[in-house]
């Protein structure tokens, strides 16, 4: 095994034992990027010099013994390009920000830096996180390391492809309606979306302020627990961040087994139309959970079918507000930077900067949101969606009165081929079918590997993910369930043959 | 799809104007069709009885998270970093075009 193939816990052990240094570990990742990224295209910006500098600093700290209690020290990661990194190009994968250098770090970045992070680069995503495949990136599409003709998922596609191809040890992305869980399931990784408010949103380029969650992409469950502990917690700069105590997630995952735990299986997520490969994998996984001691309970989340339409009113509405700041005045693409411009007044600067700077999906969502919020339509669309949202949340509140966690498929299929859905926006929205409801309810949810299937249109066995949903702030519980499952299976150990 | 689009080209122009986005004629046509499809799909929500339901706009349950109304200073490097992003600047101020013709 090469150094870049290690996970966080293994890498930390190696660093502590002086088997290798953070610089060597980082060089291994950078070499892997050099060797593979022309084909995979995870990275918008590779920060090799910065990474080696950070690795050198980390090695000094490791020398002093800090790696004994600090598992993230000196471990190379990638960061989704929707998270602000000071002095490092941050684009949201959009032309409107293609030259934007942030003057500050996101809070989660500050916290990771304090713990000695090594950042190898900023990874690709759908522009402004609008999408499920990276096909909406204004720059290029990322490829799934398991089958390069397929998407890695989205919007955190670059996070998934970079970790899955061992170009780095972990990645931080975001999940607003699906965006860490779906790519995790497409790439055989662990994708953890915490409770809304668990991790500070300060420094995220905002998409849907009421559901955006910085999220974690790792090679296994233990790593996700380690990272969550470091970046969760109240932040004065994010008024929606929670004061709830941050648990010792990394210790908690080994504390219990599944005996006595009730796991709910919502019938609305297992309709007869469910892809038979996905059904088979989930049935086997659920059987495994039962063998491990969990009690499997049939439940109902009656408003499930309304989650996607609710999400696709609320999201564009909030997006239309959040993207108003990209107006060519303070930063980003501006009509006034163009010497050939014929803009005569402020209004034309707005209209042309936004018209030229935004990609199609961003414009679509802004327009949808503007419409849904406009006078005469607000009640029928936005207000209605907020009421249905309350009902969706109530479904979960009621379900959690009788079960500890809920298990569902993550995605309706394995990774699809590049180009398969990109001409029909609605088709891409339907990818979120199992994932939108937990986002709207703000509950924690994670995807873990639970099987493989060869799709009809391909030759390669592709990963399948299982979603585990928990009560607000019970990340400890879902991580524990995931860890128990992982320990008795070996899906997560498989690697793409690149 | 029906000829009678939910969102006509004129409505697309109106929304684009509200959203301050200049669209090409091809984009207007494309969006008229796509937005109509999407809005047709979300109509599904009308099936749900929400008569006695209070809307929620955020799930944290938190209210009135306040801070001191006091300005915090910004260090010089950050200030320069912010100014460096301005498309047009003069003496550290953002320069904008005239508001009217």
Short mmCIF file of C-alpha atoms in Angstrom, two decimals, chain A residues 73-489:
data_model
loop_
_atom_site.label_atom_id
_atom_site.label_comp_id
_atom_site.label_asym_id
_atom_site.label_seq_id
_atom_site.Cartn_x
_atom_site.Cartn_y
_atom_site.Cartn_z
CA UNK A 73 -2.01 16.75 12.18
CA UNK A 74 -0.15 16.56 8.89
CA UNK A 75 -2.86 14.68 7.02
CA UNK A 76 -3.42 15.82 3.38
CA UNK A 77 -6.96 16.73 2.35
CA UNK A 78 -8.86 18.40 -0.46
CA UNK A 79 -11.40 21.18 0.01
CA UNK A 80 -14.49 21.71 -2.14
CA UNK A 81 -14.09 24.96 -4.04
CA UNK A 82 -17.23 26.39 -2.46
CA UNK A 83 -15.41 26.85 0.85
CA UNK A 84 -13.35 30.02 1.29
CA UNK A 85 -9.63 29.47 1.76
CA UNK A 86 -7.64 32.60 2.48
CA UNK A 87 -5.29 33.73 -0.29
CA UNK A 88 -6.12 30.63 -2.33
CA UNK A 89 -8.30 30.88 -5.43
CA UNK A 90 -11.90 29.97 -4.57
CA UNK A 91 -14.31 29.83 -7.48
CA UNK A 92 -17.43 27.85 -6.52
CA UNK A 93 -16.65 26.28 -9.94
CA UNK A 94 -18.30 29.33 -11.50
CA UNK A 95 -16.99 31.72 -14.13
CA UNK A 96 -18.33 34.59 -12.08
CA UNK A 97 -15.68 33.82 -9.44
CA UNK A 98 -12.94 32.36 -11.59
CA UNK A 99 -10.38 34.92 -10.37
CA UNK A 100 -11.61 35.38 -6.83
CA UNK A 101 -9.03 35.28 -4.03
CA UNK A 102 -10.75 35.30 -0.62
CA UNK A 103 -9.23 37.55 2.06
CA UNK A 104 -10.38 35.21 4.82
CA UNK A 105 -10.79 31.55 5.79
CA UNK A 106 -14.01 29.74 6.50
CA UNK A 107 -14.31 28.90 10.20
CA UNK A 108 -13.93 25.18 9.51
CA UNK A 109 -10.72 25.91 7.62
CA UNK A 110 -9.42 27.96 10.55
CA UNK A 111 -10.16 25.05 12.88
CA UNK A 112 -8.48 22.52 10.57
CA UNK A 113 -5.44 24.77 10.18
CA UNK A 114 -5.11 25.01 13.94
CA UNK A 115 -4.95 21.24 14.01
CA UNK A 116 -2.26 21.18 11.33
CA UNK A 117 -4.16 20.42 8.15
CA UNK A 118 -2.32 19.94 4.90
CA UNK A 119 -4.40 21.08 1.92
CA UNK A 120 -3.35 19.60 -1.43
CA UNK A 121 -5.93 21.55 -3.39
CA UNK A 122 -9.42 22.85 -4.10
CA UNK A 123 -11.69 20.42 -5.81
CA UNK A 124 -14.32 20.64 -8.49
CA UNK A 125 -18.05 20.76 -7.91
CA UNK A 126 -21.22 21.77 -9.71
CA UNK A 127 -21.11 25.58 -9.92
CA UNK A 128 -22.45 27.05 -6.66
CA UNK A 129 -23.19 23.47 -5.61
CA UNK A 130 -26.14 23.34 -8.01
CA UNK A 131 -26.15 19.80 -9.24
CA UNK A 132 -25.64 16.10 -8.74
CA UNK A 133 -22.76 15.23 -11.05
CA UNK A 134 -20.22 18.10 -11.54
CA UNK A 135 -21.67 18.46 -15.05
CA UNK A 136 -22.81 21.93 -13.98
CA UNK A 137 -19.26 23.05 -13.20
CA UNK A 138 -18.42 25.99 -15.44
CA UNK A 139 -14.92 24.55 -15.91
CA UNK A 140 -14.94 20.79 -16.50
CA UNK A 141 -16.58 17.54 -15.49
CA UNK A 142 -14.94 15.26 -12.94
CA UNK A 143 -14.78 11.53 -13.57
CA UNK A 144 -15.62 8.62 -11.33
CA UNK A 145 -12.39 6.70 -10.54
CA UNK A 146 -14.40 3.44 -10.62
CA UNK A 147 -15.42 4.03 -14.24
CA UNK A 148 -14.10 7.13 -15.94
CA UNK A 149 -17.15 7.29 -18.27
CA UNK A 150 -19.32 7.92 -15.25
CA UNK A 151 -19.91 10.87 -12.98
CA UNK A 152 -18.51 10.89 -9.46
CA UNK A 153 -21.80 12.39 -8.29
CA UNK A 154 -22.36 15.90 -7.02
CA UNK A 155 -22.25 18.51 -6.13
CA UNK A 156 -19.17 17.46 -4.10
CA UNK A 157 -17.94 15.36 -7.02
CA UNK A 158 -14.32 16.46 -6.78
CA UNK A 159 -14.31 15.64 -3.06
CA UNK A 160 -15.49 12.13 -3.90
CA UNK A 161 -13.16 11.52 -6.82
CA UNK A 162 -10.10 12.87 -4.99
CA UNK A 163 -10.62 10.67 -1.92
CA UNK A 164 -11.75 7.62 -3.89
CA UNK A 165 -8.67 7.82 -6.14
CA UNK A 166 -6.43 8.25 -3.08
CA UNK A 167 -5.30 11.68 -4.28
CA UNK A 168 -5.77 12.75 -0.65
CA UNK A 169 -6.81 11.18 2.63
CA UNK A 170 -10.10 13.02 3.20
CA UNK A 171 -12.14 15.92 1.88
CA UNK A 172 -14.44 18.59 3.22
CA UNK A 173 -17.43 19.37 1.03
CA UNK A 174 -20.97 20.54 1.58
CA UNK A 175 -24.38 18.90 1.54
CA UNK A 176 -27.43 21.04 0.98
CA UNK A 177 -29.85 18.44 -0.38
CA UNK A 178 -27.68 15.47 -1.34
CA UNK A 179 -24.26 16.76 -2.17
CA UNK A 180 -21.94 14.73 0.04
CA UNK A 181 -24.09 11.62 0.45
CA UNK A 182 -24.81 10.91 -3.21
CA UNK A 183 -21.18 11.25 -4.41
CA UNK A 184 -20.09 9.14 -1.42
CA UNK A 185 -22.41 6.37 -2.55
CA UNK A 186 -21.26 6.69 -6.18
CA UNK A 187 -17.60 6.37 -5.15
CA UNK A 188 -17.67 3.85 -2.29
CA UNK A 189 -16.95 6.38 0.45
CA UNK A 190 -18.37 7.57 3.72
CA UNK A 191 -20.22 10.87 3.34
CA UNK A 192 -21.46 12.51 6.54
CA UNK A 193 -23.93 15.39 6.53
CA UNK A 194 -24.23 16.52 10.14
CA UNK A 195 -27.24 18.10 11.82
CA UNK A 196 -27.93 21.56 10.41
CA UNK A 197 -26.03 23.96 12.64
CA UNK A 198 -23.54 21.34 13.88
CA UNK A 199 -20.69 22.78 11.80
CA UNK A 200 -20.35 26.52 11.17
CA UNK A 201 -21.39 27.76 7.73
CA UNK A 202 -19.20 30.87 8.01
CA UNK A 203 -17.03 31.00 4.91
CA UNK A 204 -19.25 28.75 2.81
CA UNK A 205 -20.36 30.36 -0.42
CA UNK A 206 -24.04 30.25 0.45
CA UNK A 207 -26.51 28.22 -1.53
CA UNK A 208 -29.59 27.38 0.54
CA UNK A 209 -28.92 29.05 3.88
CA UNK A 210 -31.50 26.98 5.73
CA UNK A 211 -30.11 23.60 4.65
CA UNK A 212 -26.40 24.15 3.76
CA UNK A 213 -24.15 21.87 5.86
CA UNK A 214 -20.37 21.64 5.65
CA UNK A 215 -19.88 17.89 5.27
CA UNK A 216 -17.23 15.22 5.51
CA UNK A 217 -15.98 12.71 2.90
CA UNK A 218 -13.72 9.91 4.13
CA UNK A 219 -12.53 6.39 3.35
CA UNK A 220 -14.16 4.94 6.45
CA UNK A 221 -16.42 5.75 9.38
CA UNK A 222 -13.73 6.25 12.01
CA UNK A 223 -12.11 9.03 9.97
CA UNK A 224 -15.42 10.89 9.67
CA UNK A 225 -15.83 10.78 13.45
CA UNK A 226 -12.32 12.19 13.96
CA UNK A 227 -12.95 15.13 11.64
CA UNK A 228 -16.42 15.91 12.98
CA UNK A 229 -15.05 16.34 16.48
CA UNK A 230 -12.51 18.89 15.23
CA UNK A 231 -14.78 21.15 13.19
CA UNK A 232 -18.14 20.91 14.95
CA UNK A 233 -19.23 23.45 17.53
CA UNK A 234 -20.64 26.90 18.13
CA UNK A 235 -19.25 29.75 16.06
CA UNK A 236 -20.01 33.38 16.91
CA UNK A 237 -19.79 34.19 13.22
CA UNK A 238 -22.68 31.84 12.31
CA UNK A 239 -25.85 32.68 14.16
CA UNK A 240 -27.42 29.37 13.13
CA UNK A 241 -24.60 27.30 14.60
CA UNK A 242 -25.58 25.26 17.61
CA UNK A 243 -24.43 25.43 21.21
CA UNK A 244 -25.05 21.67 21.55
CA UNK A 245 -22.10 19.97 23.11
CA UNK A 246 -19.62 18.39 20.70
CA UNK A 247 -19.33 14.72 21.60
CA UNK A 248 -16.19 12.58 21.51
CA UNK A 249 -17.40 11.05 18.28
CA UNK A 250 -14.15 9.20 17.68
CA UNK A 251 -14.46 7.32 20.97
CA UNK A 252 -18.24 6.94 20.81
CA UNK A 253 -18.24 4.88 17.64
CA UNK A 254 -16.62 1.95 19.43
CA UNK A 255 -18.65 2.17 22.61
CA UNK A 256 -21.72 0.16 21.76
CA UNK A 257 -23.03 -2.64 19.60
CA UNK A 258 -26.46 -2.66 17.95
CA UNK A 259 -28.35 -4.75 20.52
CA UNK A 260 -31.53 -3.03 21.55
CA UNK A 261 -31.31 -0.42 18.82
CA UNK A 262 -34.43 0.12 16.74
CA UNK A 263 -33.84 0.88 13.07
CA UNK A 264 -36.75 2.18 11.02
CA UNK A 265 -37.24 1.23 7.38
CA UNK A 266 -39.59 3.75 5.73
CA UNK A 267 -41.83 2.06 3.19
CA UNK A 268 -41.91 5.15 0.98
CA UNK A 269 -38.21 4.69 0.20
CA UNK A 270 -38.64 1.08 -0.89
CA UNK A 271 -41.36 1.30 -3.53
CA UNK A 272 -41.71 -1.39 -6.17
CA UNK A 273 -40.04 0.88 -8.71
CA UNK A 274 -36.77 0.81 -6.74
CA UNK A 275 -33.85 -0.38 -8.86
CA UNK A 276 -33.51 -4.13 -8.13
CA UNK A 277 -29.74 -3.91 -7.61
CA UNK A 278 -30.19 -1.15 -5.04
CA UNK A 279 -32.99 -3.12 -3.38
CA UNK A 280 -30.88 -6.27 -3.19
CA UNK A 281 -27.93 -4.45 -1.63
CA UNK A 282 -30.13 -2.65 0.91
CA UNK A 283 -32.05 -5.82 1.82
CA UNK A 284 -28.75 -7.59 2.52
CA UNK A 285 -27.44 -4.63 4.49
CA UNK A 286 -30.59 -4.45 6.60
CA UNK A 287 -30.37 -8.18 7.23
CA UNK A 288 -26.80 -7.65 8.38
CA UNK A 289 -27.93 -4.92 10.80
CA UNK A 290 -30.51 -7.34 12.16
CA UNK A 291 -27.87 -10.04 12.59
CA UNK A 292 -25.78 -7.52 14.50
CA UNK A 293 -28.62 -7.19 16.98
CA UNK A 294 -30.73 -4.29 15.73
CA UNK A 295 -34.50 -4.53 15.74
CA UNK A 296 -35.84 -3.68 12.29
CA UNK A 297 -39.10 -1.71 12.37
CA UNK A 298 -41.31 -0.83 9.40
CA UNK A 299 -42.20 2.85 9.53
CA UNK A 300 -43.81 5.46 7.35
CA UNK A 301 -42.63 8.93 6.37
CA UNK A 302 -45.85 9.91 4.62
CA UNK A 303 -44.70 13.16 3.00
CA UNK A 304 -41.65 11.65 1.31
CA UNK A 305 -42.96 12.15 -2.22
CA UNK A 306 -43.21 15.89 -1.60
CA UNK A 307 -39.59 16.33 -0.51
CA UNK A 308 -38.08 16.95 -3.94
CA UNK A 309 -40.71 19.47 -5.10
CA UNK A 310 -40.49 21.22 -1.72
CA UNK A 311 -36.71 21.33 -1.97
CA UNK A 312 -36.87 22.68 -5.51
CA UNK A 313 -38.97 25.62 -4.46
CA UNK A 314 -37.12 26.46 -1.26
CA UNK A 315 -33.65 26.02 -2.72
CA UNK A 316 -34.07 28.27 -5.77
CA UNK A 317 -35.82 30.84 -3.58
CA UNK A 318 -32.93 31.05 -1.15
CA UNK A 319 -30.42 30.79 -4.00
CA UNK A 320 -32.03 33.78 -5.74
CA UNK A 321 -31.37 35.79 -2.61
CA UNK A 322 -27.88 34.45 -1.91
CA UNK A 323 -26.60 34.92 -5.45
CA UNK A 324 -27.79 38.54 -5.58
CA UNK A 325 -24.41 39.54 -4.16
CA UNK A 326 -22.70 38.55 -7.41
CA UNK A 327 -23.40 41.80 -9.19
CA UNK A 328 -20.05 42.87 -10.61
CA UNK A 329 -19.51 45.53 -7.95
CA UNK A 330 -17.37 44.25 -5.09
CA UNK A 331 -15.78 41.10 -6.52
CA UNK A 332 -15.96 38.53 -9.21
CA UNK A 333 -16.65 38.87 -12.88
CA UNK A 334 -17.69 42.37 -13.75
CA UNK A 335 -18.76 43.99 -16.96
CA UNK A 336 -16.59 46.94 -15.95
CA UNK A 337 -13.46 44.81 -16.19
CA UNK A 338 -14.15 44.44 -19.90
CA UNK A 339 -12.69 47.34 -21.91
CA UNK A 340 -15.02 46.41 -24.79
CA UNK A 341 -18.09 46.72 -22.60
CA UNK A 342 -21.01 48.86 -23.73
CA UNK A 343 -22.61 49.06 -20.28
CA UNK A 344 -23.71 52.66 -19.79
CA UNK A 345 -25.08 52.61 -16.27
CA UNK A 346 -25.26 50.62 -13.04
CA UNK A 347 -28.29 48.56 -14.10
CA UNK A 348 -26.49 47.39 -17.21
CA UNK A 349 -23.43 46.45 -15.14
CA UNK A 350 -25.68 44.19 -13.05
CA UNK A 351 -27.56 42.72 -16.01
CA UNK A 352 -24.49 42.01 -18.12
CA UNK A 353 -22.15 40.89 -15.35
CA UNK A 354 -24.71 38.37 -14.16
CA UNK A 355 -25.81 37.40 -17.65
CA UNK A 356 -22.27 36.62 -18.71
CA UNK A 357 -20.83 35.37 -15.41
CA UNK A 358 -23.43 32.82 -14.34
CA UNK A 359 -23.81 29.36 -15.85
CA UNK A 360 -27.14 27.93 -17.01
CA UNK A 361 -28.15 26.11 -13.83
CA UNK A 362 -27.37 29.13 -11.62
CA UNK A 363 -29.53 31.30 -13.87
CA UNK A 364 -32.30 28.69 -13.87
CA UNK A 365 -32.37 28.52 -10.09
CA UNK A 366 -32.21 32.28 -9.66
CA UNK A 367 -35.11 32.69 -12.09
CA UNK A 368 -37.18 29.95 -10.42
CA UNK A 369 -36.58 31.48 -7.03
CA UNK A 370 -37.34 35.00 -8.20
CA UNK A 371 -40.62 33.74 -9.62
CA UNK A 372 -41.55 31.71 -6.54
CA UNK A 373 -40.94 34.69 -4.28
CA UNK A 374 -42.54 37.32 -6.45
CA UNK A 375 -45.74 39.13 -5.66
CA UNK A 376 -48.76 37.03 -6.57
CA UNK A 377 -46.85 33.75 -6.46
CA UNK A 378 -45.23 33.82 -3.03
CA UNK A 379 -48.20 32.16 -1.26
CA UNK A 380 -48.72 29.44 -3.82
CA UNK A 381 -45.08 28.45 -4.01
CA UNK A 382 -42.71 29.57 -1.28
CA UNK A 383 -45.17 29.76 1.60
CA UNK A 384 -46.76 26.48 0.56
CA UNK A 385 -43.33 24.83 0.41
CA UNK A 386 -42.50 26.08 3.91
CA UNK A 387 -45.69 24.51 5.20
CA UNK A 388 -44.98 21.18 3.52
CA UNK A 389 -41.47 21.42 4.95
CA UNK A 390 -43.01 21.60 8.43
CA UNK A 391 -44.91 18.40 7.67
CA UNK A 392 -41.77 16.66 6.38
CA UNK A 393 -39.95 17.60 9.57
CA UNK A 394 -42.89 16.35 11.62
CA UNK A 395 -42.67 12.97 9.81
CA UNK A 396 -39.12 12.58 11.17
CA UNK A 397 -39.98 13.86 14.66
CA UNK A 398 -42.77 11.31 14.89
CA UNK A 399 -40.69 8.46 13.47
CA UNK A 400 -37.91 9.12 15.97
CA UNK A 401 -40.35 8.63 18.82
CA UNK A 402 -40.31 4.95 18.01
CA UNK A 403 -36.93 4.29 16.35
CA UNK A 404 -33.31 5.27 17.00
CA UNK A 405 -32.28 5.64 13.38
CA UNK A 406 -33.67 5.28 9.89
CA UNK A 407 -32.06 3.38 7.01
CA UNK A 408 -32.75 3.99 3.32
CA UNK A 409 -30.94 3.72 -0.01
CA UNK A 410 -28.75 6.74 -0.75
CA UNK A 411 -29.23 7.00 -4.51
CA UNK A 412 -31.81 5.57 -6.92
CA UNK A 413 -29.05 4.01 -9.02
CA UNK A 414 -25.30 3.57 -9.25
CA UNK A 415 -23.28 6.35 -10.85
CA UNK A 416 -24.73 7.28 -14.24
CA UNK A 417 -22.79 8.00 -17.39
CA UNK A 418 -21.52 11.49 -18.11
CA UNK A 419 -24.08 13.21 -20.33
CA UNK A 420 -26.95 10.90 -19.47
CA UNK A 421 -29.06 13.45 -17.58
CA UNK A 422 -27.37 16.73 -18.36
CA UNK A 423 -29.87 17.90 -20.95
CA UNK A 424 -32.83 17.60 -18.59
CA UNK A 425 -32.56 19.55 -15.33
CA UNK A 426 -35.59 17.81 -13.82
CA UNK A 427 -33.97 14.37 -14.23
CA UNK A 428 -30.96 15.58 -12.25
CA UNK A 429 -33.24 16.94 -9.53
CA UNK A 430 -34.77 13.46 -9.12
CA UNK A 431 -31.36 12.15 -8.03
CA UNK A 432 -32.11 13.76 -4.68
CA UNK A 433 -35.17 11.65 -4.09
CA UNK A 434 -33.91 9.86 -0.95
CA UNK A 435 -31.79 12.71 0.30
CA UNK A 436 -33.82 15.95 0.23
CA UNK A 437 -36.14 15.14 3.12
CA UNK A 438 -33.41 14.77 5.78
CA UNK A 439 -31.91 18.04 4.53
CA UNK A 440 -35.23 19.87 4.82
CA UNK A 441 -35.71 18.46 8.32
CA UNK A 442 -32.15 19.38 9.28
CA UNK A 443 -31.38 15.91 10.64
CA UNK A 444 -27.96 14.23 10.43
CA UNK A 445 -27.54 11.68 7.67
CA UNK A 446 -24.64 9.70 6.28
CA UNK A 447 -23.99 7.35 3.38
CA UNK A 448 -21.76 4.31 3.78
CA UNK A 449 -20.73 1.61 1.30
CA UNK A 450 -23.06 -1.39 1.30
CA UNK A 451 -22.53 -3.24 -1.95
CA UNK A 452 -21.84 -3.19 -5.66
CA UNK A 453 -23.71 -3.78 -8.90
CA UNK A 454 -22.87 -3.89 -12.56
CA UNK A 455 -25.16 -1.46 -14.35
CA UNK A 456 -26.86 -2.50 -17.58
CA UNK A 457 -24.90 0.07 -19.57
CA UNK A 458 -21.45 -0.80 -18.28
CA UNK A 459 -18.82 -3.43 -17.51
CA UNK A 460 -17.58 -2.26 -14.14
CA UNK A 461 -19.16 -3.06 -10.78
CA UNK A 462 -20.21 0.25 -9.28
CA UNK A 463 -20.62 1.15 -5.60
CA UNK A 464 -23.94 1.34 -3.75
CA UNK A 465 -24.49 3.36 -0.60
CA UNK A 466 -26.83 3.01 2.37
CA UNK A 467 -28.14 6.13 4.11
CA UNK A 468 -28.40 6.19 7.90
CA UNK A 469 -30.47 9.06 9.29
CA UNK A 470 -30.49 10.13 12.92
CA UNK A 471 -32.19 12.47 15.33
CA UNK A 472 -30.85 16.02 15.53
CA UNK A 473 -27.40 16.04 17.16
CA UNK A 474 -27.27 12.25 17.43
CA UNK A 475 -24.30 11.92 15.08
CA UNK A 476 -22.80 9.70 17.78
CA UNK A 477 -25.57 7.15 17.27
CA UNK A 478 -25.49 7.00 13.47
CA UNK A 479 -21.70 6.88 13.45
CA UNK A 480 -21.89 4.00 15.92
CA UNK A 481 -24.36 2.08 13.75
CA UNK A 482 -22.24 2.76 10.66
CA UNK A 483 -19.08 1.64 12.45
CA UNK A 484 -20.64 -1.63 13.61
CA UNK A 485 -21.83 -2.33 10.08
CA UNK A 486 -18.47 -1.45 8.58
CA UNK A 487 -16.61 -3.69 11.00
CA UNK A 488 -18.61 -6.71 9.89
CA UNK A 489 -18.42 -6.01 6.16
#
